Amino acid sequence: MADKRASEILKGARGEAARAKSSADLEQVRVKYLGRQGILTQFLRSLSSIPVAERPEVGREANLAKAEIETLLGERLAELKAAERRHALESQRVDLTLPGRRPSPGTLHPLTLVQDEIIEIFLGLGFAVAEGPEVESDFYNFEALNIPRDHPARDMQDTFYLSEDVLLRTHTSPMQIRIMKAMRPPLRYIFPGRVYRRDIADASHSPVFHQVEGLAVDRNISMGDLKGTLELFAREMFGPRTTTRFRPSFFPFTEPSAEVDVRCFLCGGEGCRVCKQSGWLEILGSGMVHPQVLRNVGYDPEEVTGWAFGMGVERIAMLKYGIDDIRLFFENDLRFLTQFA
Amino acid sequence: MKVSYRWLKESVATDLSPKAVADRLTNAGIEVAAAAPLVSGLSGVVVGEVEAIDKHGVCRVATADRHFTVVCGAPNVAVGVRAAFAPPGAALPGGQQVQTTRKRGVLSEGMLCSEKELGIGDDADGILLLAADAPLGSDLVTSLGLDDWILEVEVTPNRPDCLSVVGVAREIAALTGAPFRFPAIAVKEGDADIVALAAVEVEDPDLCPRYAARLITGLTVAPSPPWLAQRLRAVGLRPINNLVDVTNYVLWELGHPLHAFDSDTLAQRKVIVRRARPGERLTTLDGQERELAESMLLITDPERAIALAGVMGGANTEVTAETTSVLLESAYFNPASIRRTSKRLGLATEAAYRFERGADIEGLREALDRAAQLMADLGGGTVAKGVLDVYPSPRPHPRIPLRLERIQRVIGICPPREEVVRILQGLGFAVDEAKEPPDIVVPSFRRDVSMEDDLAEEVIRVWGYERIPSTLPGGSLALVRRPAALRRAARVTQALAAAGLSEVITYGFVDPERLRLLGWDPASPELMTLRNPLSQERSILRPSLVPGLLEVVATNRHRQIPDVRCFEVGRVFRSGGPDGLAREEARVGIALTGLRASRAWYAGRDTVDLHDAKGAAEHVLASLGVEEYGVRASASSFLEAGRSGELVVGGEAVGWFGELALGPQEGYDLAGPVFLAELSLDRLGALPPRRVRYRALPRFPAVQRDVAFVMPQALAVEEVESEIRQRGGALLKSVTLFDVYAGKGVESGMRSVAWSLTFQADDRTLTDEEVNALHAAIIEAVTKRFGIAVRGMTPEGG
Ligand SMILES: [Zn+2]
């Protein structure tokens, strides 16, 4: 007659596992059957006391029962845990609409964002970057740039003076002179920085603003190269479909000179308030470095040619973001500053 | 400068519309800022004649076929005059429909209109009178030539020749190929020779290279005829009388400033051009008595000054209603001298504006003849025979060889030779093709052209900038990256923004009163003060970023934004830099006030304190790789005593942090405490760069022990911590201060400070016994050295 104890133990365990209501209950079932003092453990231990002939058969059944109990406990445990987890989530509902815990980073000034973008584009075109003094001499700011005293061109830039010969630079162009005096061609540079004009602040004027100046001097560099470079810049800055216009103008330190306009992207060229009905937005001034300026720094205009350009960072930022009052950049109202990051 | 399209068409026969002309000019560098009809909304206004006026001011106005009853109170209304009349149904600018209305109890059928009502001028005092032969009933727009467009031309300083109708017309002709016509000028001279009647002497030809004059006698001053008055009004000038209006007309037409003296007021009818004498004074036309400097050029007679040459006439020789003879001046003055005089006296006139840009030394004769004849025609006078013309050294026309290869090289493209020649000739240059390369002869009105590249520009701007090919410069590769100073600034900017601060940019001008409030002496020679500030409040270049940051905090507070955590990266200025310039230093400044974190359901409601400012400063140092630094107490004129410290690296102060003192806090009208920090990016940049080396990761477990000491408030944690480190030696891998507590359970004047210590060996697993012994030794050393007690110990398993 076969030994039925193993199958009875298995039956008991199956029943108790099914009745367990929680993973904690189930653990107790596990201990009861499989623990050190568990029923099955003890039964296995007692095998040595049964007749040798029956031993292999009973032992096999006992081990099968053990494996089966382990499996059914495992399955039941998974069931219970899933149920418990479900229950826990249901009882602690989360409001998915509650705002997330966000890190609160600060903001970069829009002028910094735009200036960085300009610098980035020209770095990509192989222009090095240099900075110069904001307090400049009359020589570098005017004389060396072909703007003598008593010349009407000085009216184009109202100037803050610190003394007879020392002033706040009115443009970044003095860096053209400083770099050309310090280096030999070929040169390819941009000069970002603050500049100052004695203009009363209003929606379109500011006594302080920022420029990025560019300069390239080489043996054979033409106005065509200037045009191509600035068109590339405009498309990179304002989008690939940007249309540009090169228009003659006058700067004392370039000859020929050109103003660069982009097609008004608000009206598409039809004419609107922002472009003053012209369909074009002026973005920068440029030109071939005046031969006299080259001579002023000891270059031979028959040997090298060069071009330069200068743009206002505020102007570009105003166009890019649709800002209609330049004073906003310097008021630093946090509700303004936090719009650009 | 305003230019009338109809007027232009007298000198250039173009078929282009006003808008098309404007575009073409703009694309050639003569910027037309606006092109608009002279009048708009005007219709149905006709020429009417006042036939009768009763004693109540009720007029009977006749047109070609009708009579109207019109109430009019204008002072210049008179029987027999022809005037602008708007009958019922006419439209006036601004959308006004003229109707029959009851005025002073009478039905008024329409109205007699003033310049202002017609939108063609500013005069609102009387009705617009018309020529006696103006056809009755004809449309005012056509009979006055009001069907015109006005171009607003913005002329760059190098092109004074385009400050005239003829100059702009010449450009249009060159640009479009339309024929250009210079006005026909012929003078009908009388018998009397000017040499017998007047004299001119130039004592200072360096400042007055040419002086020409004509004499016109037998004149009668009267209002200008309507065509002239209307032409002046159209370009924004106010008609005055026939003589004055002629000089303005010729100024606009030919661009040359003229001056008319009442020749009967001149002593000996003699003009002497010379520099002012010491102490000399002159009352100018505007009624101001002016003190003259010896460098200023005057027009004088043998007895006194009669005009500031090229700037403004004198009151003593002014043309008046009684004037019958005029000495008309047409001269060329040294541009720089005119500019200096005009600037010095603050006298910016139409004449000075042109002379300082350079007049046409040859064209001045045509202007003189044109004006003399017009005066004689309009004033009923006679032009004396001959011209007094002092021009001792006639200026040669520059000849510039022009190589087409140069154009090709500078521009990147060159038009065909015939095209180059045609363009230059169209602009008034003569081309001497006998030479190779051809010589280009520059006309006297183009003083701006002095070299080959100027000619290249002329050629290419007329040919069209749009034809320049777009190419990219060639050349060899070169390493480009941002310079160290910019990289530093960018790193700090990024770090602070990432840490929750907002970047600001301020003007950088400081108010001396604000500086005083912050404890600076605004008169200090260290500071850099503007000579010509826009206002006193913005007169000093910032010696620190603090004043600007405080303004930002104040601005936001006044706009109901109480929590501000901001920073600025920028330069500060002190005197004494190289070559008389400034010592400029790049700094970062930080200002914190209000809540530490933006309001949110999960955020605390803590406000910032001194340690936030210090922490932000430390964050700046860390972003630049500076890990080793010290803090020493420091005193500052605008920070609270005991609440400010200096950050020291390698023995040198690189910055500071602190709490704003109450005085300035209230002076700036700030609600709560403000915590500040400022560091020198230049000084930090001058430090030896940090060399980053990899350290092997630990291979054996670490053991952590916490300890808290109850210590006097006055004892610095830095001292205790350094004792801990010293006693801990090599096995003490890290020390973290994680709690500071004062209050219940801690004696007053004391605080509890807790550190977490991490022990670890590089070569073995530490035993509990080893760690316990070392921990105990540290506690013993600290308690003994500072006489303080341990608050509690919570050993935790490692
Ligand atoms: Zn537009």
Tab-separated table of N, CA and C in Angstrom, chain B residues 338-460:
chain	number	residue	atom	x	y	z
B	338	ILE	N	33.134	126.465	-40.487
B	338	ILE	CA	31.691	126.694	-40.315
B	338	ILE	C	31.154	125.780	-39.218
B	339	ARG	N	31.611	124.536	-39.241
B	339	ARG	CA	31.110	123.581	-38.269
B	339	ARG	C	31.504	123.971	-36.840
B	340	ARG	N	32.763	124.397	-36.690
B	340	ARG	CA	33.215	124.799	-35.358
B	340	ARG	C	32.387	125.970	-34.838
B	341	THR	N	32.187	126.960	-35.702
B	341	THR	CA	31.423	128.147	-35.292
B	341	THR	C	29.985	127.764	-34.924
B	342	SER	N	29.374	126.957	-35.787
B	342	SER	CA	27.990	126.582	-35.562
B	342	SER	C	27.828	125.769	-34.276
B	343	LYS	N	28.780	124.858	-34.046
B	343	LYS	CA	28.734	124.035	-32.822
B	343	LYS	C	28.946	124.908	-31.594
B	344	ARG	N	29.935	125.794	-31.712
B	344	ARG	CA	30.310	126.587	-30.559
B	344	ARG	C	29.180	127.504	-30.120
B	345	LEU	N	28.459	128.048	-31.108
B	345	LEU	CA	27.366	128.953	-30.761
B	345	LEU	C	26.042	128.214	-30.601
B	346	GLY	N	26.053	126.918	-30.862
B	346	GLY	CA	24.804	126.158	-30.789
B	346	GLY	C	23.792	126.657	-31.796
B	347	LEU	N	24.294	127.048	-32.989
B	347	LEU	CA	23.460	127.670	-33.998
B	347	LEU	C	23.448	126.771	-35.236
B	348	ALA	N	22.471	125.869	-35.266
B	348	ALA	CA	22.401	124.931	-36.394
B	348	ALA	C	21.421	125.468	-37.426
B	349	THR	N	21.940	125.987	-38.527
B	349	THR	CA	21.068	126.565	-39.553
B	349	THR	C	21.174	125.754	-40.839
B	350	GLU	N	20.201	125.958	-41.694
B	350	GLU	CA	20.162	125.314	-43.007
B	350	GLU	C	21.463	125.635	-43.772
B	351	ALA	N	21.935	126.890	-43.676
B	351	ALA	CA	23.150	127.285	-44.386
B	351	ALA	C	24.365	126.560	-43.824
B	352	ALA	N	24.500	126.569	-42.487
B	352	ALA	CA	25.658	125.928	-41.870
B	352	ALA	C	25.672	124.442	-42.202
B	353	TYR	N	24.492	123.830	-42.184
B	353	TYR	CA	24.363	122.402	-42.460
B	353	TYR	C	24.988	122.061	-43.812
B	354	ARG	N	24.765	122.946	-44.797
B	354	ARG	CA	25.294	122.674	-46.133
B	354	ARG	C	26.755	123.058	-46.260
B	355	PHE	N	27.113	124.243	-45.717
B	355	PHE	CA	28.515	124.656	-45.827
B	355	PHE	C	29.446	123.678	-45.118
B	356	GLU	N	29.016	123.124	-43.968
B	356	GLU	CA	29.932	122.234	-43.255
B	356	GLU	C	30.073	120.898	-43.974
B	357	ARG	N	29.140	120.571	-44.849
B	357	ARG	CA	29.255	119.355	-45.655
B	357	ARG	C	30.005	119.630	-46.961
B	358	GLY	N	30.154	120.904	-47.261
B	358	GLY	CA	30.900	121.260	-48.475
B	358	GLY	C	29.985	121.746	-49.585
B	359	ALA	N	30.081	123.023	-49.911
B	359	ALA	CA	29.255	123.589	-50.978
B	359	ALA	C	29.968	123.399	-52.317
B	360	ASP	N	29.310	123.828	-53.368
B	360	ASP	CA	29.873	123.708	-54.719
B	360	ASP	C	30.539	125.021	-55.081
B	361	ILE	N	31.882	124.996	-55.089
B	361	ILE	CA	32.638	126.246	-55.244
B	361	ILE	C	32.433	126.852	-56.639
B	362	GLU	N	32.058	126.046	-57.616
B	362	GLU	CA	31.789	126.594	-58.948
B	362	GLU	C	30.305	126.906	-59.134
B	363	GLY	N	29.479	126.012	-58.625
B	363	GLY	CA	28.035	126.174	-58.789
B	363	GLY	C	27.498	127.415	-58.097
B	364	LEU	N	28.289	127.999	-57.200
B	364	LEU	CA	27.781	129.165	-56.473
B	364	LEU	C	27.474	130.329	-57.412
B	365	ARG	N	28.142	130.373	-58.573
B	365	ARG	CA	27.877	131.456	-59.521
B	365	ARG	C	26.487	131.310	-60.155
B	366	GLU	N	26.143	130.065	-60.481
B	366	GLU	CA	24.817	129.841	-61.064
B	366	GLU	C	23.718	130.184	-60.058
B	367	ALA	N	23.960	129.830	-58.803
B	367	ALA	CA	22.973	130.136	-57.765
B	367	ALA	C	22.811	131.644	-57.638
B	368	LEU	N	23.945	132.357	-57.701
B	368	LEU	CA	23.909	133.817	-57.577
B	368	LEU	C	23.096	134.434	-58.730
B	369	ASP	N	23.388	133.969	-59.939
B	369	ASP	CA	22.691	134.512	-61.106
B	369	ASP	C	21.199	134.189	-61.049
B	370	ARG	N	20.912	132.945	-60.698
B	370	ARG	CA	19.524	132.502	-60.627
B	370	ARG	C	18.724	133.386	-59.664
B	371	ALA	N	19.287	133.604	-58.473
B	371	ALA	CA	18.573	134.364	-57.450
B	371	ALA	C	18.471	135.833	-57.819
B	372	ALA	N	19.541	136.384	-58.382
B	372	ALA	CA	19.529	137.811	-58.745
B	372	ALA	C	18.425	138.081	-59.765
B	373	GLN	N	18.335	137.223	-60.782
B	373	GLN	CA	17.339	137.430	-61.817
B	373	GLN	C	15.923	137.280	-61.262
B	374	LEU	N	15.727	136.241	-60.387
B	374	LEU	CA	14.400	136.033	-59.795
B	374	LEU	C	13.985	137.229	-58.939
B	375	MET	N	14.951	137.779	-58.175
B	375	MET	CA	14.631	138.945	-57.336
B	375	MET	C	14.216	140.118	-58.200
B	376	ALA	N	14.984	140.326	-59.261
B	376	ALA	CA	14.659	141.429	-60.159
B	376	ALA	C	13.276	141.220	-60.776
B	377	ASP	N	12.999	139.968	-61.172
B	377	ASP	CA	11.705	139.676	-61.792
B	377	ASP	C	10.561	139.895	-60.810
B	378	LEU	N	10.727	139.377	-59.602
B	378	LEU	CA	9.615	139.398	-58.649
B	378	LEU	C	9.514	140.718	-57.903
B	379	GLY	N	10.640	141.434	-57.778
B	379	GLY	CA	10.630	142.670	-56.993
B	379	GLY	C	10.664	143.905	-57.870
B	380	GLY	N	10.611	143.668	-59.172
B	380	GLY	CA	10.597	144.804	-60.076
B	380	GLY	C	11.886	145.594	-60.080
B	381	GLY	N	13.021	144.960	-59.863
B	381	GLY	CA	14.295	145.687	-59.759
B	381	GLY	C	15.213	145.429	-60.935
B	382	THR	N	16.437	145.922	-60.796
B	382	THR	CA	17.444	145.785	-61.842
B	382	THR	C	18.713	145.181	-61.252
B	383	VAL	N	19.294	144.248	-62.005
B	383	VAL	CA	20.552	143.657	-61.578
B	383	VAL	C	21.688	144.482	-62.151
B	384	ALA	N	22.574	144.940	-61.271
B	384	ALA	CA	23.697	145.749	-61.738
B	384	ALA	C	24.603	144.912	-62.629
B	385	LYS	N	25.334	145.596	-63.504
B	385	LYS	CA	26.186	144.887	-64.446
B	385	LYS	C	27.397	144.291	-63.723
B	386	GLY	N	27.647	143.025	-63.979
B	386	GLY	CA	28.859	142.395	-63.444
B	386	GLY	C	28.695	141.768	-62.078
B	387	VAL	N	29.734	141.034	-61.735
B	387	VAL	CA	29.760	140.300	-60.469
B	387	VAL	C	31.046	140.642	-59.743
B	388	LEU	N	30.944	140.882	-58.433
B	388	LEU	CA	32.152	140.985	-57.630
B	388	LEU	C	32.495	139.555	-57.232
B	389	ASP	N	33.591	139.026	-57.759
B	389	ASP	CA	33.903	137.615	-57.540
B	389	ASP	C	35.355	137.472	-57.114
B	390	VAL	N	35.553	137.234	-55.815
B	390	VAL	CA	36.918	137.098	-55.303
B	390	VAL	C	37.221	135.607	-55.179
B	391	TYR	N	38.078	135.129	-56.067
B	391	TYR	CA	38.382	133.694	-56.137
B	391	TYR	C	39.842	133.581	-56.524
B	392	PRO	N	40.716	133.894	-55.527
B	392	PRO	CA	42.139	134.063	-55.851
B	392	PRO	C	42.808	132.793	-56.382
B	393	SER	N	42.491	131.639	-55.826
B	393	SER	CA	43.156	130.439	-56.364
B	393	SER	C	42.118	129.401	-56.762
B	394	PRO	N	41.696	129.451	-58.006
B	394	PRO	CA	40.685	128.500	-58.467
B	394	PRO	C	41.124	127.061	-58.220
B	395	ARG	N	40.171	126.297	-57.739
B	395	ARG	CA	40.465	124.919	-57.358
B	395	ARG	C	40.444	124.024	-58.597
B	396	PRO	N	41.520	123.250	-58.807
B	396	PRO	CA	41.506	122.368	-59.982
B	396	PRO	C	40.555	121.189	-59.771
B	397	HIS	N	40.088	120.615	-60.851
B	397	HIS	CA	39.262	119.425	-60.741
B	397	HIS	C	40.177	118.216	-60.578
B	398	PRO	N	39.960	117.417	-59.531
B	398	PRO	CA	40.824	116.237	-59.375
B	398	PRO	C	40.666	115.303	-60.575
B	399	ARG	N	41.786	114.725	-60.981
B	399	ARG	CA	41.774	113.703	-62.048
B	399	ARG	C	42.215	112.395	-61.422
B	400	ILE	N	41.387	111.374	-61.534
B	400	ILE	CA	41.686	110.094	-60.886
B	400	ILE	C	41.722	108.993	-61.946
B	401	PRO	N	42.885	108.337	-62.092
B	401	PRO	CA	42.924	107.198	-63.019
B	401	PRO	C	42.074	106.064	-62.445
B	402	LEU	N	41.245	105.488	-63.297
B	402	LEU	CA	40.373	104.404	-62.814
B	402	LEU	C	40.687	103.112	-63.566
B	403	ARG	N	41.198	102.126	-62.791
B	403	ARG	CA	41.490	100.816	-63.390
B	403	ARG	C	40.266	99.917	-63.220
B	404	LEU	N	39.804	99.346	-64.304
B	404	LEU	CA	38.665	98.437	-64.207
B	404	LEU	C	39.040	97.205	-63.373
B	405	GLU	N	40.331	96.823	-63.388
B	405	GLU	CA	40.759	95.670	-62.578
B	405	GLU	C	40.564	95.972	-61.101
B	406	ARG	N	40.721	97.246	-60.751
B	406	ARG	CA	40.536	97.595	-59.333
B	406	ARG	C	39.067	97.386	-58.940
B	407	ILE	N	38.175	97.815	-59.801
B	407	ILE	CA	36.743	97.600	-59.516
B	407	ILE	C	36.497	96.102	-59.354
B	408	GLN	N	37.013	95.326	-60.302
B	408	GLN	CA	36.837	93.876	-60.262
B	408	GLN	C	37.371	93.326	-58.940
B	409	ARG	N	38.518	93.809	-58.512
B	409	ARG	CA	39.167	93.254	-57.326
B	409	ARG	C	38.411	93.634	-56.057
B	410	VAL	N	38.021	94.896	-55.946
B	410	VAL	CA	37.371	95.353	-54.719
B	410	VAL	C	35.929	94.873	-54.645
B	411	ILE	N	35.236	94.918	-55.785
B	411	ILE	CA	33.806	94.605	-55.775
B	411	ILE	C	33.547	93.132	-56.053
B	412	GLY	N	34.426	92.522	-56.844
B	412	GLY	CA	34.190	91.126	-57.202
B	412	GLY	C	33.535	91.001	-58.564
B	413	ILE	N	33.254	92.147	-59.183
B	413	ILE	CA	32.661	92.153	-60.520
B	413	ILE	C	32.854	93.560	-61.075
B	414	CYS	N	32.861	93.676	-62.408
B	414	CYS	CA	32.991	95.011	-63.013
B	414	CYS	C	32.121	95.084	-64.257
B	415	PRO	N	31.334	96.172	-64.396
B	415	PRO	CA	30.522	96.316	-65.607
B	415	PRO	C	31.438	96.501	-66.813
B	416	PRO	N	30.906	96.318	-68.015
B	416	PRO	CA	31.715	96.575	-69.218
B	416	PRO	C	32.155	98.034	-69.245
B	417	ARG	N	33.255	98.259	-69.952
B	417	ARG	CA	33.864	99.590	-69.966
B	417	ARG	C	32.890	100.688	-70.399
B	418	GLU	N	32.115	100.435	-71.454
B	418	GLU	CA	31.183	101.466	-71.952
B	418	GLU	C	30.182	101.839	-70.865
B	419	GLU	N	29.789	100.818	-70.113
B	419	GLU	CA	28.821	101.039	-69.045
B	419	GLU	C	29.436	101.922	-67.952
B	420	VAL	N	30.689	101.629	-67.609
B	420	VAL	CA	31.388	102.420	-66.586
B	420	VAL	C	31.434	103.880	-67.025
B	421	VAL	N	31.796	104.092	-68.278
B	421	VAL	CA	31.916	105.458	-68.799
B	421	VAL	C	30.558	106.155	-68.782
B	422	ARG	N	29.527	105.425	-69.234
B	422	ARG	CA	28.192	106.019	-69.296
B	422	ARG	C	27.711	106.422	-67.898
B	423	ILE	N	27.942	105.531	-66.914
B	423	ILE	CA	27.493	105.813	-65.546
B	423	ILE	C	28.188	107.058	-65.003
B	424	LEU	N	29.499	107.126	-65.176
B	424	LEU	CA	30.235	108.259	-64.608
B	424	LEU	C	29.850	109.565	-65.289
B	425	GLN	N	29.677	109.503	-66.597
B	425	GLN	CA	29.275	110.730	-67.296
B	425	GLN	C	27.889	111.170	-66.848
B	426	GLY	N	27.017	110.215	-66.646
B	426	GLY	CA	25.667	110.538	-66.180
B	426	GLY	C	25.688	111.248	-64.836
B	427	LEU	N	26.660	110.924	-64.023
B	427	LEU	CA	26.739	111.542	-62.693
B	427	LEU	C	27.466	112.882	-62.738
B	428	GLY	N	27.936	113.276	-63.939
B	428	GLY	CA	28.573	114.583	-64.059
B	428	GLY	C	30.088	114.519	-64.095
B	429	PHE	N	30.657	113.305	-64.112
B	429	PHE	CA	32.112	113.183	-64.221
B	429	PHE	C	32.491	113.256	-65.696
B	430	ALA	N	33.685	113.835	-65.966
B	430	ALA	CA	34.195	113.785	-67.336
B	430	ALA	C	35.169	112.614	-67.406
B	431	VAL	N	35.165	111.927	-68.548
B	431	VAL	CA	36.041	110.769	-68.696
B	431	VAL	C	37.028	111.062	-69.808
B	432	ASP	N	38.313	111.043	-69.449
B	432	ASP	CA	39.363	111.291	-70.440
B	432	ASP	C	39.878	109.932	-70.905
B	433	GLU	N	39.308	109.471	-72.027
B	433	GLU	CA	39.645	108.126	-72.483
B	433	GLU	C	40.938	108.089	-73.277
B	434	ALA	N	41.550	109.250	-73.450
B	434	ALA	CA	42.838	109.259	-74.133
B	434	ALA	C	43.890	108.595	-73.254
B	435	LYS	N	43.655	108.641	-71.965
B	435	LYS	CA	44.610	108.030	-71.029
B	435	LYS	C	44.280	106.554	-70.840
B	436	GLU	N	45.289	105.758	-70.459
B	436	GLU	CA	45.045	104.360	-70.133
B	436	GLU	C	45.743	104.026	-68.818
B	437	PRO	N	45.075	103.703	-67.724
B	437	PRO	CA	43.615	103.702	-67.615
B	437	PRO	C	43.028	105.100	-67.763
B	438	PRO	N	41.745	105.202	-68.084
B	438	PRO	CA	41.159	106.531	-68.301
B	438	PRO	C	41.204	107.394	-67.046
B	439	ASP	N	41.381	108.671	-67.250
B	439	ASP	CA	41.332	109.637	-66.153
B	439	ASP	C	39.877	110.045	-65.948
B	440	ILE	N	39.473	110.089	-64.728
B	440	ILE	CA	38.126	110.550	-64.441
B	440	ILE	C	38.251	111.934	-63.804
B	441	VAL	N	37.554	112.907	-64.380
B	441	VAL	CA	37.643	114.279	-63.871
B	441	VAL	C	36.421	114.533	-62.984
B	442	VAL	N	36.696	114.928	-61.733
B	442	VAL	CA	35.639	115.045	-60.737
B	442	VAL	C	35.023	116.436	-60.784
B	443	PRO	N	33.691	116.532	-60.912
B	443	PRO	CA	33.060	117.855	-60.934
B	443	PRO	C	33.132	118.521	-59.558
B	444	SER	N	32.971	119.840	-59.561
B	444	SER	CA	33.177	120.596	-58.319
B	444	SER	C	32.132	120.274	-57.259
B	445	PHE	N	30.979	119.743	-57.660
B	445	PHE	CA	29.946	119.468	-56.659
B	445	PHE	C	30.124	118.097	-56.002
B	446	ARG	N	31.161	117.351	-56.397
B	446	ARG	CA	31.370	116.041	-55.780
B	446	ARG	C	32.671	116.042	-54.982
B	447	ARG	N	32.670	116.813	-53.905
B	447	ARG	CA	33.856	116.879	-53.056
B	447	ARG	C	34.151	115.544	-52.378
B	448	ASP	N	33.139	114.673	-52.318
B	448	ASP	CA	33.334	113.409	-51.615
B	448	ASP	C	34.163	112.407	-52.408
B	449	VAL	N	34.343	112.670	-53.697
B	449	VAL	CA	35.082	111.703	-54.519
B	449	VAL	C	36.533	112.155	-54.640
B	450	SER	N	37.447	111.372	-54.048
B	450	SER	CA	38.842	111.797	-54.067
B	450	SER	C	39.795	110.673	-54.424
B	451	MET	N	39.279	109.460	-54.602
B	451	MET	CA	40.204	108.362	-54.931
B	451	MET	C	39.485	107.307	-55.765
B	452	GLU	N	40.277	106.369	-56.213
B	452	GLU	CA	39.793	105.346	-57.142
B	452	GLU	C	38.606	104.555	-56.579
B	453	ASP	N	38.699	104.151	-55.288
B	453	ASP	CA	37.624	103.326	-54.729
B	453	ASP	C	36.316	104.109	-54.612
B	454	ASP	N	36.417	105.443	-54.488
B	454	ASP	CA	35.190	106.253	-54.490
B	454	ASP	C	34.488	106.107	-55.833
B	455	LEU	N	35.294	106.076	-56.897
B	455	LEU	CA	34.713	105.910	-58.237
B	455	LEU	C	34.125	104.514	-58.395
B	456	ALA	N	34.815	103.537	-57.830
B	456	ALA	CA	34.300	102.163	-57.888
B	456	ALA	C	32.912	102.122	-57.272
B	457	GLU	N	32.762	102.828	-56.138
B	457	GLU	CA	31.456	102.840	-55.485
B	457	GLU	C	30.406	103.513	-56.374
B	458	GLU	N	30.786	104.643	-56.995
B	458	GLU	CA	29.835	105.342	-57.869
B	458	GLU	C	29.353	104.414	-58.963
B	459	VAL	N	30.295	103.715	-59.577
B	459	VAL	CA	29.941	102.836	-60.695
B	459	VAL	C	29.004	101.733	-60.211
B	460	ILE	N	29.364	101.111	-59.109
B	460	ILE	CA	28.633	99.914	-58.721
B	460	ILE	C	27.280	100.247	-58.098
